[in-house]
Amino acid sequence: MTVPQGRRSSTFTRLLRHGFTDPSAAERLLDDPALSAVRDDPLLLDALGATADPDLALLGLVRLVEAQDDDLGRRELLDTLVTAKPLRDRLLGVLGASEALADHLARHPLDWRALVTYESADLHPGVAEFERGLAAAADPESLRVAYRRCLLSIAARDVCGTTDVAEAAAELADLATATLRAALAQARAAAPGDAAQCRLAVIAMGKCGGHELNYVSDVDVIFVAEATEGTDEDKAMRAATRLASHMMRICSETNVEGTIWPVDANLRPEGRNGPLVRTLSSHLAYYQRWAKTWEFQALLKARPVAGDLALGEEYVDALAPLVWQAAERENFVPDVQKMRRRVVENIPAGEVDRELKLGPGGLRDVEFAVQMLQLVHGRSDRSLRSGSTLVALQALGAGGYVGRVDAAQLDDAYRFLRSLEHRIQLYKLRRTHLVPEDDADLRRIGRSLGMRTEPITELGRAWKRHTSVVRRLHEKLFYRPLLDAVAQLAPGEARLSTEAARERLVALGYADPSAALRHLEALASGVTRKAAIQRTLLPVLLGWFADSADPDAGLLGFRKVSDALGKTPWYLRLLRDEGAAAENLARVLSAGRLAPDLLLRAPEAVALLGDSGGLEPRGRAHLEQEILAAVRRADGAEQAVTVARGVRRREMFRTAAGDLIGSYGTEDSPAEADPGTLVDRVGDAVSDLTAATLAGTLRAVVREGWGDTLPTRFAVIGMGRFGGHELSYGSDADVLFVHEPREGADEQEASKAAAKVVAEMRRLLQLPSADPPLLIDADLRPEGRSGPLVRTLRSYEAYYRRWSLVWESQALLRAEPVAGDADLGRAFIELVDPLRYPAEGIGEDAIREIRRLKARMEAERMPRGADPTLNAKLGRGGLSDVEWTVQLLQLEHGWTEPGLRTTRTREALAAACAAELIPAQDAATLDEAWVLAARVRNAVMLVRGRAGDTFPSDGRELAAVARYLGYDPGHVGEMLDDYRRITRRARAVVEERFYGA
């Protein structure tokens, strides 16, 4: 017993050394009687060890030998296997890589002979060779068998390295062409009457049309037909449709031999909703009038493959001019921007990291980039007009449209990713683009790609390396050649012409390509460290600019910031080393006028963009502390307020930048999902900043005029949006001023001092300066503009007791102390609380008066000619509608519901809902409309740089507002429809809850 055991141990060790993972099972298979003639042949073991999966190859070989008809057949197979190295490598290579093809050989045990020949034509077969291979197939089932036999020969050459990935993909496309022709011939033979009535051409699209097909893929086609002479066109189209449908069924239906592949005709005009077959004139009419950019992109790969090839060539020739004019179409830029936003959201979260085709750095990134460059530059350069990704990429590199090194790296990455895709699909001949998770699968794939030492580890590293290359180059591919064209640092290299550079910039959304090229030349030319770093940064920045509504403004802003800060070491280091800083800067510079204007007045604020917490608003206490400290250090009131306004400008930039980045999102962090959070954050931040600025200004004025102590206690009461913590970027500060003479002070002198403080605060905050002014509006005071700007507490009490009107009680709902003497502020609030939250609520007369005032305001204050459905403040379902509805609830029920005693609209609305004063659905409708209207006002200020209550009329500004609100390019109409729908529903609630309709 020891001898067999010793022999077994020796065999066991040899099998392990040759790559078997289950040597015990392999020993049993080698002991199978079917392999008795070759069991001890060392060439067999070496050949098995060279396969992707020796265990799988051995099992497949045993099955194949056992499936032979007789001993003679088994002997012929094994003798050939041992004596003919080409067959041995091919057959075992296939068996070790594809379980599905091993199954085919077990069902059709004589098909191994297809791998024996080794002639030159066999090395690189074309359509003619494949047609001969399919010629004997007389029905769909025999066509499937013949197809698999041909596929077997392609796979054998592929896994043995006789063909590279591009050649294998081309052979698969040629086999698909021969198969479509055979299937159409069978359909024509089954319906000779239909065949006689029409000329039918089959146009291959997608990877089949591009001569780069996968092992398992839908074959995309378009059908074009014409009537034969003397045949009615309608009859001919019906006949052609029957032939096309039958051809598709022959290829797509599944039987005992499986399926060949689905034939997909959904790229045709109107997709599934359109007729399966059209005439050439019908195709042409559709593409001239209705086609979208992606449809012209798809036509890049159109190629006649079956049926009436002359008609197919007519089709391609007729549509080619439209394809190469696609980049001149009016909607090309938004379409490109939309398509460039890859649809990763549709990939299940657990699969994103394994997705080979659509995932980040995947095949789609390379293919899309190449196709976009073809559409832009293929108009004037016919050398780019190839359906093959790799051929087109080579032409783009040769023509200078893509950097030579970039083209080589992308070529290498694309070949690897396609090889990986082929190996994954080959195993079970199933359509998938997911990299498997099982170690056995990864080991087999790694070994099939030549990774033998640590196949799983090596495969993971190679995959990550190539996807990171694609991710890094995907955006730069569009922009780096633009820099090479203007910098001219490598004489003799092929580079974009000026005209080609302009074409590319226009295609990417730049309205003034000449100016853009001047900016690029200024930024990228020269041999300084600054120019070198900017050449590295600009390809990525340009991509982010192009992703915005105003790329020109983004590039111009970057040049201005760079001119101002380019010599500061920390600036370039920040952009180069802080991952988020460069993208944040690009988003801010290209999103509108306000944030860039604030930044360019003090460019050093760009440092905020690189700090992980730099865009979080700072609280009121922190801001007051900084401003009051600056006031103490200042020489006088003007200098102190200048410093305070500078802090305000910086913090306004911080708030605007955080708002923009939260609204747009970045590559590493998605946009804020709750728009209400963004609105509240801006309202709190701007209100706190305004309060801190007023506190600093008050301290500066008092310090200069009276030293440390004013002869009267003085407080500022925030009103309106200011008191409600709801200020937007362009809001004035609505306030009331109250003072109370100090003990022993002369009342007249105290009043004069208080009035002087108010006048000086307003003057200083509006002085001409690089910083935005802060306008103080005190029109909500007693007697309005006719009354004194500042009153004592007793004066307010006397006025409110005798003369107060209901609108003043309503206005006081927003009153909140914001600066000055805290005790006096609290005393004012105690004074007005009974007015704004009256015991037993307000009466019917007061309610009627409020409704009358609201109706009058709607009629008189709406700007003439304005669309009331699109005015965010006074329009239907806008801010005013929601706020007055909430304030009426506060006046009626605030005395009994503590939650209603707040100056904030959304907080009061939520409290009213919790108290069941308004149904939850109505509250949600009002809240949604209020948040949207508030965001529209913020967006208008951010985009235009000046306040407004209506959507901009300029197309580019309107597009920028849409992007801020979360709409993709080209969806402005959808934004306006959504706004009207949401505010219309809110107005219906207002009619019922406010007007009592």
mmCIF file with all atom_site columns, C-alpha atoms in Angstrom, residues 106-270:
data_model
loop_
_atom_site.group_PDB
_atom_site.id
_atom_site.type_symbol
_atom_site.label_atom_id
_atom_site.label_alt_id
_atom_site.label_comp_id
_atom_site.label_asym_id
_atom_site.label_entity_id
_atom_site.label_seq_id
_atom_site.pdbx_PDB_ins_code
_atom_site.Cartn_x
_atom_site.Cartn_y
_atom_site.Cartn_z
_atom_site.occupancy
_atom_site.B_iso_or_equiv
_atom_site.pdbx_formal_charge
_atom_site.auth_seq_id
_atom_site.auth_comp_id
_atom_site.auth_asym_id
_atom_site.auth_atom_id
_atom_site.pdbx_PDB_model_num
ATOM 1   C CA . ALA A 1 106 ? -19.874 17.619 -24.836 1.00 0.00 ? 106 ALA A CA 1
ATOM 2   C CA . ARG A 1 107 ? -23.101 17.977 -26.833 1.00 0.00 ? 107 ARG A CA 1
ATOM 3   C CA . HIS A 1 108 ? -21.294 18.095 -30.203 1.00 0.00 ? 108 HIS A CA 1
ATOM 4   C CA . PRO A 1 109 ? -18.199 15.969 -29.615 1.00 0.00 ? 109 PRO A CA 1
ATOM 5   C CA . LEU A 1 110 ? -16.901 16.157 -33.182 1.00 0.00 ? 110 LEU A CA 1
ATOM 6   C CA . ASP A 1 111 ? -16.609 19.973 -33.146 1.00 0.00 ? 111 ASP A CA 1
ATOM 7   C CA . TRP A 1 112 ? -13.122 19.703 -31.631 1.00 0.00 ? 112 TRP A CA 1
ATOM 8   C CA . ARG A 1 113 ? -11.941 19.117 -35.188 1.00 0.00 ? 113 ARG A CA 1
ATOM 9   C CA . ALA A 1 114 ? -12.689 22.782 -35.960 1.00 0.00 ? 114 ALA A CA 1
ATOM 10  C CA . LEU A 1 115 ? -9.570  23.580 -33.895 1.00 0.00 ? 115 LEU A CA 1
ATOM 11  C CA . VAL A 1 116 ? -7.176  21.273 -35.743 1.00 0.00 ? 116 VAL A CA 1
ATOM 12  C CA . THR A 1 117 ? -6.435  23.375 -38.846 1.00 0.00 ? 117 THR A CA 1
ATOM 13  C CA . TYR A 1 118 ? -3.671  25.933 -38.550 1.00 0.00 ? 118 TYR A CA 1
ATOM 14  C CA . GLU A 1 119 ? -3.603  27.658 -41.951 1.00 0.00 ? 119 GLU A CA 1
ATOM 15  C CA . SER A 1 120 ? -2.971  31.380 -42.377 1.00 0.00 ? 120 SER A CA 1
ATOM 16  C CA . ALA A 1 121 ? -6.649  31.986 -43.230 1.00 0.00 ? 121 ALA A CA 1
ATOM 17  C CA . ASP A 1 122 ? -7.579  30.134 -40.066 1.00 0.00 ? 122 ASP A CA 1
ATOM 18  C CA . LEU A 1 123 ? -5.466  32.522 -38.000 1.00 0.00 ? 123 LEU A CA 1
ATOM 19  C CA . HIS A 1 124 ? -7.461  35.607 -39.007 1.00 0.00 ? 124 HIS A CA 1
ATOM 20  C CA . PRO A 1 125 ? -10.779 34.604 -40.592 1.00 0.00 ? 125 PRO A CA 1
ATOM 21  C CA . GLY A 1 126 ? -13.141 37.223 -42.011 1.00 0.00 ? 126 GLY A CA 1
ATOM 22  C CA . VAL A 1 127 ? -16.807 37.350 -42.990 1.00 0.00 ? 127 VAL A CA 1
ATOM 23  C CA . ALA A 1 128 ? -16.284 35.037 -45.996 1.00 0.00 ? 128 ALA A CA 1
ATOM 24  C CA . GLU A 1 129 ? -14.681 32.309 -43.861 1.00 0.00 ? 129 GLU A CA 1
ATOM 25  C CA . PHE A 1 130 ? -17.457 32.540 -41.296 1.00 0.00 ? 130 PHE A CA 1
ATOM 26  C CA . GLU A 1 131 ? -20.109 32.423 -44.015 1.00 0.00 ? 131 GLU A CA 1
ATOM 27  C CA . ARG A 1 132 ? -18.569 29.179 -45.207 1.00 0.00 ? 132 ARG A CA 1
ATOM 28  C CA . GLY A 1 133 ? -18.656 27.891 -41.634 1.00 0.00 ? 133 GLY A CA 1
ATOM 29  C CA . LEU A 1 134 ? -22.392 28.633 -41.402 1.00 0.00 ? 134 LEU A CA 1
ATOM 30  C CA . ALA A 1 135 ? -23.308 27.620 -44.962 1.00 0.00 ? 135 ALA A CA 1
ATOM 31  C CA . ALA A 1 136 ? -24.622 24.149 -44.066 1.00 0.00 ? 136 ALA A CA 1
ATOM 32  C CA . ALA A 1 137 ? -27.088 25.499 -41.482 1.00 0.00 ? 137 ALA A CA 1
ATOM 33  C CA . ALA A 1 138 ? -30.573 25.087 -42.937 1.00 0.00 ? 138 ALA A CA 1
ATOM 34  C CA . ASP A 1 139 ? -32.685 25.937 -39.884 1.00 0.00 ? 139 ASP A CA 1
ATOM 35  C CA . PRO A 1 140 ? -32.399 28.039 -36.682 1.00 0.00 ? 140 PRO A CA 1
ATOM 36  C CA . GLU A 1 141 ? -31.215 25.128 -34.545 1.00 0.00 ? 141 GLU A CA 1
ATOM 37  C CA . SER A 1 142 ? -28.396 24.095 -36.886 1.00 0.00 ? 142 SER A CA 1
ATOM 38  C CA . LEU A 1 143 ? -27.458 27.787 -37.227 1.00 0.00 ? 143 LEU A CA 1
ATOM 39  C CA . ARG A 1 144 ? -26.970 27.986 -33.442 1.00 0.00 ? 144 ARG A CA 1
ATOM 40  C CA . VAL A 1 145 ? -24.731 24.906 -33.505 1.00 0.00 ? 145 VAL A CA 1
ATOM 41  C CA . ALA A 1 146 ? -22.684 26.245 -36.417 1.00 0.00 ? 146 ALA A CA 1
ATOM 42  C CA . TYR A 1 147 ? -22.433 29.647 -34.706 1.00 0.00 ? 147 TYR A CA 1
ATOM 43  C CA . ARG A 1 148 ? -21.034 28.049 -31.526 1.00 0.00 ? 148 ARG A CA 1
ATOM 44  C CA . ARG A 1 149 ? -18.567 26.037 -33.607 1.00 0.00 ? 149 ARG A CA 1
ATOM 45  C CA . CYS A 1 150 ? -17.248 29.255 -35.179 1.00 0.00 ? 150 CYS A CA 1
ATOM 46  C CA . LEU A 1 151 ? -17.262 30.935 -31.767 1.00 0.00 ? 151 LEU A CA 1
ATOM 47  C CA . LEU A 1 152 ? -15.167 28.059 -30.477 1.00 0.00 ? 152 LEU A CA 1
ATOM 48  C CA . SER A 1 153 ? -12.428 28.828 -33.003 1.00 0.00 ? 153 SER A CA 1
ATOM 49  C CA . ILE A 1 154 ? -12.456 32.566 -32.114 1.00 0.00 ? 154 ILE A CA 1
ATOM 50  C CA . ALA A 1 155 ? -12.200 31.793 -28.389 1.00 0.00 ? 155 ALA A CA 1
ATOM 51  C CA . ALA A 1 156 ? -9.377  29.307 -29.000 1.00 0.00 ? 156 ALA A CA 1
ATOM 52  C CA . ARG A 1 157 ? -7.267  31.883 -30.836 1.00 0.00 ? 157 ARG A CA 1
ATOM 53  C CA . ASP A 1 158 ? -8.124  34.484 -28.210 1.00 0.00 ? 158 ASP A CA 1
ATOM 54  C CA . VAL A 1 159 ? -7.178  32.489 -25.094 1.00 0.00 ? 159 VAL A CA 1
ATOM 55  C CA . CYS A 1 160 ? -3.965  31.232 -26.747 1.00 0.00 ? 160 CYS A CA 1
ATOM 56  C CA . GLY A 1 161 ? -2.872  34.756 -27.652 1.00 0.00 ? 161 GLY A CA 1
ATOM 57  C CA . THR A 1 162 ? -2.929  34.140 -31.403 1.00 0.00 ? 162 THR A CA 1
ATOM 58  C CA . THR A 1 163 ? -5.186  37.194 -31.705 1.00 0.00 ? 163 THR A CA 1
ATOM 59  C CA . ASP A 1 164 ? -5.251  40.285 -29.515 1.00 0.00 ? 164 ASP A CA 1
ATOM 60  C CA . VAL A 1 165 ? -8.391  41.743 -27.999 1.00 0.00 ? 165 VAL A CA 1
ATOM 61  C CA . ALA A 1 166 ? -9.087  44.095 -30.916 1.00 0.00 ? 166 ALA A CA 1
ATOM 62  C CA . GLU A 1 167 ? -8.716  41.269 -33.460 1.00 0.00 ? 167 GLU A CA 1
ATOM 63  C CA . ALA A 1 168 ? -10.936 38.982 -31.388 1.00 0.00 ? 168 ALA A CA 1
ATOM 64  C CA . ALA A 1 169 ? -13.604 41.695 -31.148 1.00 0.00 ? 169 ALA A CA 1
ATOM 65  C CA . ALA A 1 170 ? -13.408 42.253 -34.921 1.00 0.00 ? 170 ALA A CA 1
ATOM 66  C CA . GLU A 1 171 ? -13.765 38.509 -35.557 1.00 0.00 ? 171 GLU A CA 1
ATOM 67  C CA . LEU A 1 172 ? -16.809 38.392 -33.275 1.00 0.00 ? 172 LEU A CA 1
ATOM 68  C CA . ALA A 1 173 ? -18.334 41.259 -35.294 1.00 0.00 ? 173 ALA A CA 1
ATOM 69  C CA . ASP A 1 174 ? -17.556 39.442 -38.555 1.00 0.00 ? 174 ASP A CA 1
ATOM 70  C CA . LEU A 1 175 ? -19.157 36.274 -37.190 1.00 0.00 ? 175 LEU A CA 1
ATOM 71  C CA . ALA A 1 176 ? -22.216 38.328 -36.221 1.00 0.00 ? 176 ALA A CA 1
ATOM 72  C CA . THR A 1 177 ? -22.329 39.742 -39.769 1.00 0.00 ? 177 THR A CA 1
ATOM 73  C CA . ALA A 1 178 ? -22.216 36.231 -41.284 1.00 0.00 ? 178 ALA A CA 1
ATOM 74  C CA . THR A 1 179 ? -24.886 35.071 -38.804 1.00 0.00 ? 179 THR A CA 1
ATOM 75  C CA . LEU A 1 180 ? -27.239 37.956 -39.633 1.00 0.00 ? 180 LEU A CA 1
ATOM 76  C CA . ARG A 1 181 ? -26.841 37.148 -43.316 1.00 0.00 ? 181 ARG A CA 1
ATOM 77  C CA . ALA A 1 182 ? -27.596 33.461 -42.719 1.00 0.00 ? 182 ALA A CA 1
ATOM 78  C CA . ALA A 1 183 ? -30.620 34.301 -40.548 1.00 0.00 ? 183 ALA A CA 1
ATOM 79  C CA . LEU A 1 184 ? -31.958 36.718 -43.166 1.00 0.00 ? 184 LEU A CA 1
ATOM 80  C CA . ALA A 1 185 ? -31.440 34.078 -45.875 1.00 0.00 ? 185 ALA A CA 1
ATOM 81  C CA . GLN A 1 186 ? -33.507 31.614 -43.818 1.00 0.00 ? 186 GLN A CA 1
ATOM 82  C CA . ALA A 1 187 ? -36.237 34.229 -43.330 1.00 0.00 ? 187 ALA A CA 1
ATOM 83  C CA . ARG A 1 188 ? -36.279 35.011 -47.079 1.00 0.00 ? 188 ARG A CA 1
ATOM 84  C CA . ALA A 1 189 ? -36.410 31.302 -47.934 1.00 0.00 ? 189 ALA A CA 1
ATOM 85  C CA . ALA A 1 190 ? -39.390 30.872 -45.615 1.00 0.00 ? 190 ALA A CA 1
ATOM 86  C CA . ALA A 1 191 ? -41.280 33.775 -47.276 1.00 0.00 ? 191 ALA A CA 1
ATOM 87  C CA . PRO A 1 192 ? -40.164 34.127 -50.913 1.00 0.00 ? 192 PRO A CA 1
ATOM 88  C CA . GLY A 1 193 ? -43.199 36.275 -51.654 1.00 0.00 ? 193 GLY A CA 1
ATOM 89  C CA . ASP A 1 194 ? -42.162 38.844 -49.067 1.00 0.00 ? 194 ASP A CA 1
ATOM 90  C CA . ALA A 1 195 ? -38.567 38.720 -50.294 1.00 0.00 ? 195 ALA A CA 1
ATOM 91  C CA . ALA A 1 196 ? -39.684 39.514 -53.819 1.00 0.00 ? 196 ALA A CA 1
ATOM 92  C CA . GLN A 1 197 ? -41.572 42.652 -52.774 1.00 0.00 ? 197 GLN A CA 1
ATOM 93  C CA . CYS A 1 198 ? -38.771 44.570 -51.052 1.00 0.00 ? 198 CYS A CA 1
ATOM 94  C CA . ARG A 1 199 ? -35.118 45.426 -50.858 1.00 0.00 ? 199 ARG A CA 1
ATOM 95  C CA . LEU A 1 200 ? -34.145 45.098 -47.182 1.00 0.00 ? 200 LEU A CA 1
ATOM 96  C CA . ALA A 1 201 ? -30.839 46.236 -45.703 1.00 0.00 ? 201 ALA A CA 1
ATOM 97  C CA . VAL A 1 202 ? -29.618 45.494 -42.197 1.00 0.00 ? 202 VAL A CA 1
ATOM 98  C CA . ILE A 1 203 ? -27.451 48.236 -40.657 1.00 0.00 ? 203 ILE A CA 1
ATOM 99  C CA . ALA A 1 204 ? -25.298 47.129 -37.727 1.00 0.00 ? 204 ALA A CA 1
ATOM 100 C CA . MET A 1 205 ? -24.993 49.658 -34.902 1.00 0.00 ? 205 MET A CA 1
ATOM 101 C CA . GLY A 1 206 ? -23.160 49.733 -31.580 1.00 0.00 ? 206 GLY A CA 1
ATOM 102 C CA . LYS A 1 207 ? -20.260 47.388 -31.062 1.00 0.00 ? 207 LYS A CA 1
ATOM 103 C CA . CYS A 1 208 ? -21.189 45.180 -34.003 1.00 0.00 ? 208 CYS A CA 1
ATOM 104 C CA . GLY A 1 209 ? -21.244 48.196 -36.312 1.00 0.00 ? 209 GLY A CA 1
ATOM 105 C CA . GLY A 1 210 ? -17.978 49.405 -34.806 1.00 0.00 ? 210 GLY A CA 1
ATOM 106 C CA . HIS A 1 211 ? -16.314 46.052 -35.493 1.00 0.00 ? 211 HIS A CA 1
ATOM 107 C CA . GLU A 1 212 ? -15.629 45.575 -31.769 1.00 0.00 ? 212 GLU A CA 1
ATOM 108 C CA . LEU A 1 213 ? -18.221 43.104 -30.502 1.00 0.00 ? 213 LEU A CA 1
ATOM 109 C CA . ASN A 1 214 ? -18.174 41.237 -27.173 1.00 0.00 ? 214 ASN A CA 1
ATOM 110 C CA . TYR A 1 215 ? -18.584 37.485 -26.753 1.00 0.00 ? 215 TYR A CA 1
ATOM 111 C CA . VAL A 1 216 ? -22.102 38.018 -25.434 1.00 0.00 ? 216 VAL A CA 1
ATOM 112 C CA . SER A 1 217 ? -23.891 41.199 -26.385 1.00 0.00 ? 217 SER A CA 1
ATOM 113 C CA . ASP A 1 218 ? -27.096 42.416 -27.944 1.00 0.00 ? 218 ASP A CA 1
ATOM 114 C CA . VAL A 1 219 ? -26.500 43.019 -31.632 1.00 0.00 ? 219 VAL A CA 1
ATOM 115 C CA . ASP A 1 220 ? -27.917 46.488 -32.353 1.00 0.00 ? 220 ASP A CA 1
ATOM 116 C CA . VAL A 1 221 ? -29.417 46.962 -35.813 1.00 0.00 ? 221 VAL A CA 1
ATOM 117 C CA . ILE A 1 222 ? -31.504 49.367 -37.860 1.00 0.00 ? 222 ILE A CA 1
ATOM 118 C CA . PHE A 1 223 ? -33.571 48.220 -40.847 1.00 0.00 ? 223 PHE A CA 1
ATOM 119 C CA . VAL A 1 224 ? -34.022 50.226 -44.044 1.00 0.00 ? 224 VAL A CA 1
ATOM 120 C CA . ALA A 1 225 ? -36.098 48.999 -46.992 1.00 0.00 ? 225 ALA A CA 1
ATOM 121 C CA . GLU A 1 226 ? -37.401 50.050 -50.381 1.00 0.00 ? 226 GLU A CA 1
ATOM 122 C CA . ALA A 1 227 ? -40.120 48.559 -52.562 1.00 0.00 ? 227 ALA A CA 1
ATOM 123 C CA . THR A 1 228 ? -39.069 46.546 -55.577 1.00 0.00 ? 228 THR A CA 1
ATOM 124 C CA . GLU A 1 229 ? -40.186 47.847 -58.944 1.00 0.00 ? 229 GLU A CA 1
ATOM 125 C CA . GLY A 1 230 ? -43.945 47.610 -59.379 1.00 0.00 ? 230 GLY A CA 1
ATOM 126 C CA . THR A 1 231 ? -44.667 46.942 -55.676 1.00 0.00 ? 231 THR A CA 1
ATOM 127 C CA . ASP A 1 232 ? -46.842 49.241 -53.534 1.00 0.00 ? 232 ASP A CA 1
ATOM 128 C CA . GLU A 1 233 ? -44.694 50.893 -50.833 1.00 0.00 ? 233 GLU A CA 1
ATOM 129 C CA . ASP A 1 234 ? -47.041 50.008 -47.947 1.00 0.00 ? 234 ASP A CA 1
ATOM 130 C CA . LYS A 1 235 ? -47.092 46.361 -49.003 1.00 0.00 ? 235 LYS A CA 1
ATOM 131 C CA . ALA A 1 236 ? -43.327 46.356 -49.378 1.00 0.00 ? 236 ALA A CA 1
ATOM 132 C CA . MET A 1 237 ? -42.855 47.812 -45.852 1.00 0.00 ? 237 MET A CA 1
ATOM 133 C CA . ARG A 1 238 ? -45.149 45.180 -44.353 1.00 0.00 ? 238 ARG A CA 1
ATOM 134 C CA . ALA A 1 239 ? -43.228 42.442 -46.173 1.00 0.00 ? 239 ALA A CA 1
ATOM 135 C CA . ALA A 1 240 ? -39.889 43.886 -45.043 1.00 0.00 ? 240 ALA A CA 1
ATOM 136 C CA . THR A 1 241 ? -41.168 44.093 -41.467 1.00 0.00 ? 241 THR A CA 1
ATOM 137 C CA . ARG A 1 242 ? -42.131 40.413 -41.525 1.00 0.00 ? 242 ARG A CA 1
ATOM 138 C CA . LEU A 1 243 ? -38.714 39.452 -42.893 1.00 0.00 ? 243 LEU A CA 1
ATOM 139 C CA . ALA A 1 244 ? -36.903 41.600 -40.305 1.00 0.00 ? 244 ALA A CA 1
ATOM 140 C CA . SER A 1 245 ? -39.006 40.210 -37.446 1.00 0.00 ? 245 SER A CA 1
ATOM 141 C CA . HIS A 1 246 ? -38.376 36.623 -38.563 1.00 0.00 ? 246 HIS A CA 1
ATOM 142 C CA . MET A 1 247 ? -34.640 37.286 -38.829 1.00 0.00 ? 247 MET A CA 1
ATOM 143 C CA . MET A 1 248 ? -34.604 38.708 -35.292 1.00 0.00 ? 248 MET A CA 1
ATOM 144 C CA . ARG A 1 249 ? -36.485 35.676 -33.935 1.00 0.00 ? 249 ARG A CA 1
ATOM 145 C CA . ILE A 1 250 ? -34.063 33.226 -35.560 1.00 0.00 ? 250 ILE A CA 1
ATOM 146 C CA . CYS A 1 251 ? -31.164 34.883 -33.694 1.00 0.00 ? 251 CYS A CA 1
ATOM 147 C CA . SER A 1 252 ? -32.935 35.695 -30.435 1.00 0.00 ? 252 SER A CA 1
ATOM 148 C CA . GLU A 1 253 ? -35.141 32.708 -29.625 1.00 0.00 ? 253 GLU A CA 1
ATOM 149 C CA . THR A 1 254 ? -33.913 30.092 -27.181 1.00 0.00 ? 254 THR A CA 1
ATOM 150 C CA . ASN A 1 255 ? -34.040 26.326 -27.729 1.00 0.00 ? 255 ASN A CA 1
ATOM 151 C CA . VAL A 1 256 ? -32.032 23.320 -26.568 1.00 0.00 ? 256 VAL A CA 1
ATOM 152 C CA . GLU A 1 257 ? -28.921 24.858 -28.129 1.00 0.00 ? 257 GLU A CA 1
ATOM 153 C CA . GLY A 1 258 ? -29.479 28.124 -26.274 1.00 0.00 ? 258 GLY A CA 1
ATOM 154 C CA . THR A 1 259 ? -29.673 31.428 -28.101 1.00 0.00 ? 259 THR A CA 1
ATOM 155 C CA . ILE A 1 260 ? -27.229 33.157 -30.443 1.00 0.00 ? 260 ILE A CA 1
ATOM 156 C CA . TRP A 1 261 ? -27.817 36.680 -29.086 1.00 0.00 ? 261 TRP A CA 1
ATOM 157 C CA . PRO A 1 262 ? -30.748 39.119 -28.915 1.00 0.00 ? 262 PRO A CA 1
ATOM 158 C CA . VAL A 1 263 ? -31.102 41.390 -31.940 1.00 0.00 ? 263 VAL A CA 1
ATOM 159 C CA . ASP A 1 264 ? -32.019 44.855 -30.641 1.00 0.00 ? 264 ASP A CA 1
ATOM 160 C CA . ALA A 1 265 ? -33.610 47.372 -33.015 1.00 0.00 ? 265 ALA A CA 1
ATOM 161 C CA . ASN A 1 266 ? -34.338 50.021 -30.360 1.00 0.00 ? 266 ASN A CA 1
ATOM 162 C CA . LEU A 1 267 ? -31.786 52.483 -31.757 1.00 0.00 ? 267 LEU A CA 1
ATOM 163 C CA . ARG A 1 268 ? -34.163 53.067 -34.700 1.00 0.00 ? 268 ARG A CA 1
ATOM 164 C CA . PRO A 1 269 ? -36.059 56.366 -35.053 1.00 0.00 ? 269 PRO A CA 1
ATOM 165 C CA . GLU A 1 270 ? -38.628 56.721 -32.243 1.00 0.00 ? 270 GLU A CA 1
#
